[in-house]
Tab-separated table of C-alpha atoms and ligand atoms in Angstrom:
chain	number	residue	atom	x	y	z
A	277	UNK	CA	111.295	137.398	160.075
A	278	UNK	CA	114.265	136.009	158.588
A	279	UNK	CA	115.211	131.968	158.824
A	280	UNK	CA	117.684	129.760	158.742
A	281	UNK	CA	115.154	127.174	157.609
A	282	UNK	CA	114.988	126.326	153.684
A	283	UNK	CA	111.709	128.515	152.402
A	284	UNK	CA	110.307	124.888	151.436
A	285	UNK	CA	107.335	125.091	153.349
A	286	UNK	CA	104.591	127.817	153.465
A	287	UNK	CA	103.704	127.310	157.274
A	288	UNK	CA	101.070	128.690	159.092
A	289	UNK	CA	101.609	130.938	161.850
A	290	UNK	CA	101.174	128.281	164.347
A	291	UNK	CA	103.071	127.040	166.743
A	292	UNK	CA	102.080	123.737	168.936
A	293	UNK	CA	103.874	122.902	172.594
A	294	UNK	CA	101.498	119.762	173.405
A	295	UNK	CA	99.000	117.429	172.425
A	296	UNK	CA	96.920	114.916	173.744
A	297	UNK	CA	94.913	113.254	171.698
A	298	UNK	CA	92.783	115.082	168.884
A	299	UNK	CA	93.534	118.105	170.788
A	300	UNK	CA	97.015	119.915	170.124
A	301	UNK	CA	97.623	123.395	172.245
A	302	UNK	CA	99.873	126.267	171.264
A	303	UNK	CA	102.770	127.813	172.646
A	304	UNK	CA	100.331	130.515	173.795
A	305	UNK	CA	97.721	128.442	175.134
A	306	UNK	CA	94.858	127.892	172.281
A	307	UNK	CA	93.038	124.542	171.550
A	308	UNK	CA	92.764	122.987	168.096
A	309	UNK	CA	91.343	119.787	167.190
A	310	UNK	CA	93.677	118.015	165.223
A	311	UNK	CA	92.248	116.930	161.602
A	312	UNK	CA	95.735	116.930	160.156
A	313	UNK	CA	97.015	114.592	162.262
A	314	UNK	CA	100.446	115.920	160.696
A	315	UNK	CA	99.299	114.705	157.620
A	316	UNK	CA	97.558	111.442	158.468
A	317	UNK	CA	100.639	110.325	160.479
A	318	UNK	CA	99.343	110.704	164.311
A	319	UNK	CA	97.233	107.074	163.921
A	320	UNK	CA	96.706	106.840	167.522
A	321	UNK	CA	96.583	110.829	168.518
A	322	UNK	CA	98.530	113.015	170.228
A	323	UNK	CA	100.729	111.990	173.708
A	324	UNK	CA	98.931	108.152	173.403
A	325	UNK	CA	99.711	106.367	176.669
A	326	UNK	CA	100.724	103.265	175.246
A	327	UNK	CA	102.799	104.478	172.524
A	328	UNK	CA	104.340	107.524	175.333
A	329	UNK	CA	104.611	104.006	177.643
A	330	UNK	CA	106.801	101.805	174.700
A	331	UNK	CA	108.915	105.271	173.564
A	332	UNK	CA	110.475	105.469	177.341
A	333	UNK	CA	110.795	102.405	178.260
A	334	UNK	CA	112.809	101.395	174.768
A	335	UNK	CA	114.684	104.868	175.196
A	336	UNK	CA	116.243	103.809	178.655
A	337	UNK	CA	117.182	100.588	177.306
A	338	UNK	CA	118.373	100.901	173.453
A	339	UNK	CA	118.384	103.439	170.630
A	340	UNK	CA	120.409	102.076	167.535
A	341	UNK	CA	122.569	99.324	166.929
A	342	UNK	CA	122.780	98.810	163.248
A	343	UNK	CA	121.261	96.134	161.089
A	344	UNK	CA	124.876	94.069	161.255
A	345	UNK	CA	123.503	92.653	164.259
A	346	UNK	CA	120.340	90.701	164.868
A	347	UNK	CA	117.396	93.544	166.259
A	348	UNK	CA	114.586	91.287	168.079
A	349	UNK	CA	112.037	94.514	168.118
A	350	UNK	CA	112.500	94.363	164.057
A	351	UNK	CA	112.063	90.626	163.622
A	352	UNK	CA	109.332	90.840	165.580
A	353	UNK	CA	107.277	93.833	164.175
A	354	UNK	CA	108.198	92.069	160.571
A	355	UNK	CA	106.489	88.763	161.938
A	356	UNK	CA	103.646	90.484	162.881
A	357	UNK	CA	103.173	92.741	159.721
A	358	UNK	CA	104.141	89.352	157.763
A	359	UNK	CA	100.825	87.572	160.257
A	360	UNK	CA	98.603	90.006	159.637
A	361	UNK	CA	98.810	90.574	155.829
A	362	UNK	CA	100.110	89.666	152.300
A	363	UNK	CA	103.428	89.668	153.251
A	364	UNK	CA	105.798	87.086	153.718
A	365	UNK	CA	109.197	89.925	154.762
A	366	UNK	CA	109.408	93.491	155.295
A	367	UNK	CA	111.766	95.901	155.014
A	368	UNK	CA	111.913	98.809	157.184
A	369	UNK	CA	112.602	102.573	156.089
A	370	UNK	CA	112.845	105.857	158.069
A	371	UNK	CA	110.192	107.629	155.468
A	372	UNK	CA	107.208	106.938	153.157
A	373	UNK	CA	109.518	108.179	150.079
A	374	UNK	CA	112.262	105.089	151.045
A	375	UNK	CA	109.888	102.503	151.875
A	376	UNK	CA	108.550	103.188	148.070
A	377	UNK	CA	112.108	103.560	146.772
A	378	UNK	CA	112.438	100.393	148.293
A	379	UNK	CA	109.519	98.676	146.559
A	380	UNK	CA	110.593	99.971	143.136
A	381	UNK	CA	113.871	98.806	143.890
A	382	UNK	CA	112.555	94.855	144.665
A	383	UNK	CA	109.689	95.089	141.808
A	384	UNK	CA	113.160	95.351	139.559
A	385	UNK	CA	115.509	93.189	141.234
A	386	UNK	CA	112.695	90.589	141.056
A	387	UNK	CA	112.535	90.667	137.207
A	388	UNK	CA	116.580	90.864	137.100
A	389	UNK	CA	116.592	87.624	138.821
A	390	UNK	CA	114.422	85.837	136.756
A	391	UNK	CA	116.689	86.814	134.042
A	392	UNK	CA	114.667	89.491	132.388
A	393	UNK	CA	116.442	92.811	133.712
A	394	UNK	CA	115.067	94.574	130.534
A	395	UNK	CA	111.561	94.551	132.633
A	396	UNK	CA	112.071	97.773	134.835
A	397	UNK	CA	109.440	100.326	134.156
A	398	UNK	CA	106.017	100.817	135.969
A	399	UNK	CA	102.848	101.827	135.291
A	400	UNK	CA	101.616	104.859	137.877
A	401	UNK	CA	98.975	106.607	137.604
A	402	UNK	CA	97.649	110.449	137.100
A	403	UNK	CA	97.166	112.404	140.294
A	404	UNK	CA	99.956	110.286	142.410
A	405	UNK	CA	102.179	110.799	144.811
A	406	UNK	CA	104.938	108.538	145.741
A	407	UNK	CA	107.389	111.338	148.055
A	408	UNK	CA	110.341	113.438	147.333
A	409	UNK	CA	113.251	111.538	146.088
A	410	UNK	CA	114.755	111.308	142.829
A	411	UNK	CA	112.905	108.621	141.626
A	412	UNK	CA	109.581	108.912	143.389
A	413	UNK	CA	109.162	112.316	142.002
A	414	UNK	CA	109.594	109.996	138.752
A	415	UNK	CA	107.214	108.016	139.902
A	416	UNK	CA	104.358	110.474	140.833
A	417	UNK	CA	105.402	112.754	137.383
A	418	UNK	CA	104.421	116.039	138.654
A	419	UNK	CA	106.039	118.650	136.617
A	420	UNK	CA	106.012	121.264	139.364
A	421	UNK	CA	107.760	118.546	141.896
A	422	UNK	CA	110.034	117.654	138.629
A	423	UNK	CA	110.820	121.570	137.343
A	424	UNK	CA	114.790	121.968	138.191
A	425	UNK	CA	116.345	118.641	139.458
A	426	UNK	CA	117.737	117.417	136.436
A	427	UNK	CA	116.632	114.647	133.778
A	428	UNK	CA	113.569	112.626	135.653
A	429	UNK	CA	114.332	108.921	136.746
A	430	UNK	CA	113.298	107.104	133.722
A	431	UNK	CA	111.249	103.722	134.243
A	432	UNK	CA	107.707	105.658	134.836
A	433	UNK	CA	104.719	105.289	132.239
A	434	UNK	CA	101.837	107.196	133.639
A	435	UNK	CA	98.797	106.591	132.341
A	436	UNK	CA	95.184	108.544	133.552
A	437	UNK	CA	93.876	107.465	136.939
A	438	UNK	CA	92.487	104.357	137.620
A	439	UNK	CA	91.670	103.735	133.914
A	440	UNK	CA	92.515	100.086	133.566
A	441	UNK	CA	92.308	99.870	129.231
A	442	UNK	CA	95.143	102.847	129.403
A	443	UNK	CA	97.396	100.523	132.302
A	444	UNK	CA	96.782	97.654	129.789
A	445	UNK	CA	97.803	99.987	126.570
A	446	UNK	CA	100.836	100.924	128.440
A	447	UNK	CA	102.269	97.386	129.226
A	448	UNK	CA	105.200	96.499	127.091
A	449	UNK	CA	107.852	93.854	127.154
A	450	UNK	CA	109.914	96.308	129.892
A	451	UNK	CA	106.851	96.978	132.454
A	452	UNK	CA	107.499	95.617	135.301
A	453	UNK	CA	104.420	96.045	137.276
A	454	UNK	CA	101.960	98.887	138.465
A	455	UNK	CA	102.435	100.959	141.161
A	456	UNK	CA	99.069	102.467	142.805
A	457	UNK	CA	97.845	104.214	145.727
A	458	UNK	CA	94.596	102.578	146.647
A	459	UNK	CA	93.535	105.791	147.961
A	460	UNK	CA	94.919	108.814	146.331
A	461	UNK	CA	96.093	111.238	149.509
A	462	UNK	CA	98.159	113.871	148.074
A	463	UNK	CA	95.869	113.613	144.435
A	464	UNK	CA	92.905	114.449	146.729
A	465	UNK	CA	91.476	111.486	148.250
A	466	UNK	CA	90.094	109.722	145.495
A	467	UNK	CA	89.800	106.271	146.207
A	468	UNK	CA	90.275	103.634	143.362
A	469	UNK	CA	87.355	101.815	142.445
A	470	UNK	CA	87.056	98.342	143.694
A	471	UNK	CA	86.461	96.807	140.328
A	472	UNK	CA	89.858	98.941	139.239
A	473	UNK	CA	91.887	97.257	141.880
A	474	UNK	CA	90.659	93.842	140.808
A	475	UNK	CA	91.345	94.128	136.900
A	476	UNK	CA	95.296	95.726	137.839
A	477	UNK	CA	95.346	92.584	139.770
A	478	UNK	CA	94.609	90.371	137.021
A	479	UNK	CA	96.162	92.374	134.620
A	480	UNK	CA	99.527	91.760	136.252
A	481	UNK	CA	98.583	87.978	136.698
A	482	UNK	CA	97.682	87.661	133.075
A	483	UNK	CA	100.930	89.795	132.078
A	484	UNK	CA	103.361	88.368	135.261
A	485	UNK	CA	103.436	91.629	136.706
A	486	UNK	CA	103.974	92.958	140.187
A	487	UNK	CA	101.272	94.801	141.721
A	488	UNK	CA	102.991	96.862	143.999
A	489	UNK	CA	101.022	99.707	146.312
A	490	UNK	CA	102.017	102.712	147.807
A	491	UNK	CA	99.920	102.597	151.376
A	492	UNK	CA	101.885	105.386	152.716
A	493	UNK	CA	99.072	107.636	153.290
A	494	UNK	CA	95.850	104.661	153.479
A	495	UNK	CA	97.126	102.330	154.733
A	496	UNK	CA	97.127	100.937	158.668
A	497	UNK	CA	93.674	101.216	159.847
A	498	UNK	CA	92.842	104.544	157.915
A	499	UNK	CA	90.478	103.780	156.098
A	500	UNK	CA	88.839	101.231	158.639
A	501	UNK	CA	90.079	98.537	157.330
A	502	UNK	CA	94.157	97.308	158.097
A	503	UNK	CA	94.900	98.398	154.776
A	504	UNK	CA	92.858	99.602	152.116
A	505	UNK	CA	93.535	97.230	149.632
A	506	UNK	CA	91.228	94.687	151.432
A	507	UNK	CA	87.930	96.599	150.354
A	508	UNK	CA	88.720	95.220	147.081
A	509	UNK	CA	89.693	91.487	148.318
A	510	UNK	CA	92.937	91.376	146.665
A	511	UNK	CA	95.944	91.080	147.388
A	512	UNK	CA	99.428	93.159	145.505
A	513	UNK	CA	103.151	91.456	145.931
A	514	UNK	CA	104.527	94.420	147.139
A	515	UNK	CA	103.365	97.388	149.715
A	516	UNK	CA	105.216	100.520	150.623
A	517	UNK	CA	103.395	102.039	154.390
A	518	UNK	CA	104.678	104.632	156.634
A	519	UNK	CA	102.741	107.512	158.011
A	520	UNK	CA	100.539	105.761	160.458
A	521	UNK	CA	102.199	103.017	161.350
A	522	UNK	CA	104.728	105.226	163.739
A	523	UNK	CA	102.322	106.960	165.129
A	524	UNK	CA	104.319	110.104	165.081
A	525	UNK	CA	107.559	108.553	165.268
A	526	UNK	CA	109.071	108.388	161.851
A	527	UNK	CA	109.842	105.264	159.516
A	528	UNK	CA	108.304	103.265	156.972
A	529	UNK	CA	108.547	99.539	155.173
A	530	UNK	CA	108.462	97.896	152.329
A	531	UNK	CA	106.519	94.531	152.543
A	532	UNK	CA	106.788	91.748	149.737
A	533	UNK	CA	105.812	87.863	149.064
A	534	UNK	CA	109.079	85.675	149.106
A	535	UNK	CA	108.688	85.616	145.527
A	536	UNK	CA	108.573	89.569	144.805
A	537	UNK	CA	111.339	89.959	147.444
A	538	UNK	CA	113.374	87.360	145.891
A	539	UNK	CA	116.097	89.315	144.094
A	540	UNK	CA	116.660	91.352	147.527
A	541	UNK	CA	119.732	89.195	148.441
A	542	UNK	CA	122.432	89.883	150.791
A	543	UNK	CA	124.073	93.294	149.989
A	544	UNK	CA	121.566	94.464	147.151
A	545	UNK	CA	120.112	97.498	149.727
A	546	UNK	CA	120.369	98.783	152.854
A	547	UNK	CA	119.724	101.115	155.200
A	548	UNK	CA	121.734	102.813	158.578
A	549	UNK	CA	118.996	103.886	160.588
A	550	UNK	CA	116.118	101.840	159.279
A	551	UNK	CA	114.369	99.333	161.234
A	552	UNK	CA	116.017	100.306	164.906
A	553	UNK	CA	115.239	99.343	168.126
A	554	UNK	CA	113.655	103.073	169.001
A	555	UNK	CA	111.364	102.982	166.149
A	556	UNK	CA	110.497	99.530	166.038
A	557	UNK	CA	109.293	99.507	169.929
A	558	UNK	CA	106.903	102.228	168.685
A	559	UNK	CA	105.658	100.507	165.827
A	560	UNK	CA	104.757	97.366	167.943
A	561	UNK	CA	102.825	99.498	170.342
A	562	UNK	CA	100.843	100.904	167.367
A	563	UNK	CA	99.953	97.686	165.999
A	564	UNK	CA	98.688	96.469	169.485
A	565	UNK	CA	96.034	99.184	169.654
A	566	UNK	CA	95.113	98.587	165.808
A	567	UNK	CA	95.095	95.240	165.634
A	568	UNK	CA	92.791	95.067	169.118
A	569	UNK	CA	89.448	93.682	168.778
A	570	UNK	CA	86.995	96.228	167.561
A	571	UNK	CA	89.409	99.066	167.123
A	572	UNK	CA	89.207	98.999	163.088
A	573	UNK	CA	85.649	99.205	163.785
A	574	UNK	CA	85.471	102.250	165.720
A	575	UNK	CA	87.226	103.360	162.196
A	576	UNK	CA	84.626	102.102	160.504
A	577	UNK	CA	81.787	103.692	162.636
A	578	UNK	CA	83.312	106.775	163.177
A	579	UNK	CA	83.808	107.441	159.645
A	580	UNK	CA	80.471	106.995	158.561
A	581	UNK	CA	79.483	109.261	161.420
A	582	UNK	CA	81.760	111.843	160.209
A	583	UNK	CA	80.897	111.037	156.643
A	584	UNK	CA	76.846	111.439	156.960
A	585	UNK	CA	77.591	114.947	158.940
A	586	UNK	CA	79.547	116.028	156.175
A	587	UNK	CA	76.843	115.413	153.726
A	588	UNK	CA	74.531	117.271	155.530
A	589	UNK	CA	76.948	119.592	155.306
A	590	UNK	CA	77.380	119.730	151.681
A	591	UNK	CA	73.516	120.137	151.005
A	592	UNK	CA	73.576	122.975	153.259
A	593	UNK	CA	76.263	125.152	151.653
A	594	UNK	CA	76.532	123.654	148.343
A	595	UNK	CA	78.033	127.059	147.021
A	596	UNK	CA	81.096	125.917	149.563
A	597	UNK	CA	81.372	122.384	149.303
A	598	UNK	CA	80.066	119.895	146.588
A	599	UNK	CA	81.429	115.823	147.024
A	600	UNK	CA	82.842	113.781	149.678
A	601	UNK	CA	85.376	111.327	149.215
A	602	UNK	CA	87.298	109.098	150.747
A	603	UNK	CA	86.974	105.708	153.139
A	604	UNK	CA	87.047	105.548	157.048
A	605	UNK	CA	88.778	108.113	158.488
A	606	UNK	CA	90.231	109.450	155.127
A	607	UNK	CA	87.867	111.950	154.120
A	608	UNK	CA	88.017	114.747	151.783
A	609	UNK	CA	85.659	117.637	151.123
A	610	UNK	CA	86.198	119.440	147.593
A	611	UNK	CA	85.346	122.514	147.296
A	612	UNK	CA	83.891	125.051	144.923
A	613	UNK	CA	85.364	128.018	146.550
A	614	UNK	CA	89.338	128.022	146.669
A	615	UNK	CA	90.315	125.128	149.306
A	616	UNK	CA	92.760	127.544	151.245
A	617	UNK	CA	89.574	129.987	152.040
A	618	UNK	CA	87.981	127.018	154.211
A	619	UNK	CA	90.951	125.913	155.361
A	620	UNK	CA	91.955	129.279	156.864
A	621	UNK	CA	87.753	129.514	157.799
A	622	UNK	CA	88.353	125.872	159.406
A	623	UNK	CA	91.316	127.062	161.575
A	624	UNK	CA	89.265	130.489	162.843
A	625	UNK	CA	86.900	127.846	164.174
A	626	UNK	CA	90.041	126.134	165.919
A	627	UNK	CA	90.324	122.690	163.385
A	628	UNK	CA	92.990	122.027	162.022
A	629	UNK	CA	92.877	120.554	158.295
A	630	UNK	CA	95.134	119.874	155.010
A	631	UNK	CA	94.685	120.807	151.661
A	632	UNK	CA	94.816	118.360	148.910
A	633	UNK	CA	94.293	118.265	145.262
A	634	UNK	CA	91.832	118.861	143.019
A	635	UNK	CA	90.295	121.441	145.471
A	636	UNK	CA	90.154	119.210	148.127
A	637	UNK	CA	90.619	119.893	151.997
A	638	UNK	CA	91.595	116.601	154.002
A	639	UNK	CA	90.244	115.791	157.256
A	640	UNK	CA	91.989	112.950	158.255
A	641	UNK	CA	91.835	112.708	162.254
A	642	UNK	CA	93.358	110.797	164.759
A	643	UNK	CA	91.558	107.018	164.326
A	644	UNK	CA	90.827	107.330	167.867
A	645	UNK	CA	88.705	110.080	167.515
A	646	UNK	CA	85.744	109.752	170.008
A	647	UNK	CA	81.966	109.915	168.293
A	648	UNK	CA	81.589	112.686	170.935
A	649	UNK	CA	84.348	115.345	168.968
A	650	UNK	CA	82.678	113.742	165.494
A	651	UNK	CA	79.990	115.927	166.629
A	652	UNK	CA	81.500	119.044	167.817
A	653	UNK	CA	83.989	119.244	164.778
A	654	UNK	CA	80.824	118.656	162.380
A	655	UNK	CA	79.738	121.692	164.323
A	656	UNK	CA	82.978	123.831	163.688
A	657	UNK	CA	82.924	122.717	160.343
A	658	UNK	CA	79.237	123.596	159.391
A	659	UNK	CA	80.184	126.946	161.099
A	660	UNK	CA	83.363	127.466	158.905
A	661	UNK	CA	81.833	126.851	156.148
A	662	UNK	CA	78.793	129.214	157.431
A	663	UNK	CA	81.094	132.173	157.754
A	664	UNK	CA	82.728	130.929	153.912
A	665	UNK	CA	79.273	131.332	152.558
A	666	UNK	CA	78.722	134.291	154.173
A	667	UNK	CA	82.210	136.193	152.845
A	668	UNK	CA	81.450	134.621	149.489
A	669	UNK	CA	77.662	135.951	149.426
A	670	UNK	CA	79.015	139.648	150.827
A	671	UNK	CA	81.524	140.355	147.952
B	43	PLP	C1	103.471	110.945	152.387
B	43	PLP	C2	103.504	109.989	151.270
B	43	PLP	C3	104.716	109.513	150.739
B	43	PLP	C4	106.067	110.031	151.178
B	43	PLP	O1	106.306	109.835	152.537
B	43	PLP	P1	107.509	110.653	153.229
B	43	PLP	O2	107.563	110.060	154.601
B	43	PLP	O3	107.117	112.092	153.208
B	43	PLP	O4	108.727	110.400	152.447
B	43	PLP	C5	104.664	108.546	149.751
B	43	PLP	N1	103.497	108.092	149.289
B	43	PLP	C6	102.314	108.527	149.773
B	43	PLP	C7	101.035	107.957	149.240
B	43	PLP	C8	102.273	109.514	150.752
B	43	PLP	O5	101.111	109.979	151.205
């Protein structure tokens, strides 16, 4: 069939008319349960009352104004975001890729106005992903998302993943700080050791450095804590988050102490659609269900649920599957057989996954997943990976 779409994406022959929860239903009437929540985006599920409730109500009253006037949904979302992290102000983005932009734009301002502007590269790290711009295709250094568009963004130094003697080999009198996912998403889920987060973290205090992390994909409530930087009890200067925090409706932020943020003066960025009333009403709603007593929690307990399946799972077809990773509800299964062959074995059982790298296949559901459909995917799963085992044995 011909398209008037770019060929960008290789989609699946699927096509979804309503959702309501985990569960998403196609135009021609099939359940799937959702364990792509469109790539880790759909925190609270499909068609959530209180988000469906917030969308309306702000839709009747106010779309966009602009950010030359005062937006009272925006300063109030940034309050709470400020209250309930790091963060002293925010910046809000339409996309994961801006919100980062954004945060590589402040870590360099910052060192510009303390009269060093020669201090403008950062550290990443092997295996990232930072989105699709210009510069955070820099920034992740993937030649295949590189190939064709032109000299790269300079200002990157990537250096293997989370090995902290390479980070410290790499600083020179231009770094300006590291840039790190906590939690690797696009890499394939491979979470940063808690003893790696804590020696960047003094290795930009010992070298006045920003930390500055990309929670795009880990961050708000995924991995069962608010953002996944707290397993390791620190704390960076600046954060980059979108995904989850809309809930489906799509924007993102950059979050920063006063000091980080403090060469983001009047005029220095901007953004036309960023931070509007639509978007902001949404992201309010989401943060009352996360930040409700016990929810991160259920994140928590659901995981490990999920998680101990899994591994029974892996001992049972270890010609399939061989490690789990990930915290919370971001989970990843590598595999030894080409991911693709359980992801399409995944969807004949009706779930709904995404593939990752190194081999991996993401399962990163709805965080209000109920124990209940823990148990019946594990089942879908195990039989997926049954009917894998069974191709794989026959050829
Ligand atoms: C998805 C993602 C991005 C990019 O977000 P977009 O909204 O697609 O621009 C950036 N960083 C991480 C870690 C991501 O997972």
């Amino acid at each position: 069939m011909t398209s008037a779409l770019f060929p960008t994406f290789a989609r699946a022959d699927l096509a979804f008319e309503r959702g309501e929860g985990l569960r998403l239903y196609t135009t021609d009437g099939e359940e799937y349960l959702d364990f792509a929540s469109g790539i880790a985006v759909n925190s609270l599920g499909h068609s959530h009352p209180h988000l469906i409730e917030a969308l309306t109500e702000q839709a009747g009253r106010l779309w966009h104004v602009s950010n030359l006037y005062e937006i009272p949904e925006q300063a109030r979302l940034g309050e709470r975001l400020a209250a309930a992290t790091f963060a002293d102000v925010c910046f809000f983005t339409n996309s994961g890729a801006e919100a980062v932009e954004t945060a590589i734009k402040t870590a360099r301002r910052y060192h510009y106005a303390k009269g060093k502007p020669e201090r403008y590269r950062l550290i990443t790290f092997e295996g990232a992903f930072h989105g699709r711009t210009l510069a955070t295709i820099a920034a992740g250094g993937k030649d295949k998302y590189l190939e064709g568009f032109g000299p790269a963004v300079d200002g990157f130094d990537q250096v293997p993943f989370a090995d902290v003697e390479a980070a410290r080999a790499a600083i020179t009198d231009e770094t300006a700080g590291i840039l790190i996912e906590p939690v690797q998403g696009e890499g394939g889920i491979r979470v940063v050791p808690n003893a790696v987060m804590r020696a960047l973290r003094a290795l930009c205090d010992e070298h006045g450095l920003l930390m500055v992390l990309d929670e795009v994909q880990c961050g708000v409530g995924r991995t069962g804590k608010l953002f996944a930087h707290e397993w390791a009890g620190i704390e960076p200067d600046i954060m980059a988050i979108a995904k989850g925090i809309g809930g489906g409706f799509p924007f993102g932020a950059c979050l920063a102490t006063s000091e980080a943020a403090c060469g983001m003066v009047a005029g220095v960025h901007g953004t036309t659609f960023g931070g509007n009333p639509l978007a902001m009403q949404v992201g309010n709603a989401v943060l009352d269900v996360i930040l409700a007593d016990g929810f991160l929690d259920h994140v928590r307990d659901a995981g490990l649920r999920f998680r101990q399946g899994l591994a029974r799972i892996v001992d049972t077809y270890p010609g399939v599957v061989d490690e789990i990773r990930g915290e919370g509800l971001m989970l990843g299964v590598r595999c030894v057989v080409p991911n693709g062959d359980l992801i399409a074995a995944l969807r004949d059982q009706q779930v709904l996954s995404v593939g990752a790298g190194d081999n991996v296949v993401r399962l990163v559901p709805p965080l209000t997943i109920e124990m209940a459909d823990i148990d019946l995917s594990l089942e879908r799963i195990e039989a997926a990976c049954a009917a894998v085992a069974a191709k794989e044995g026959g050829s």
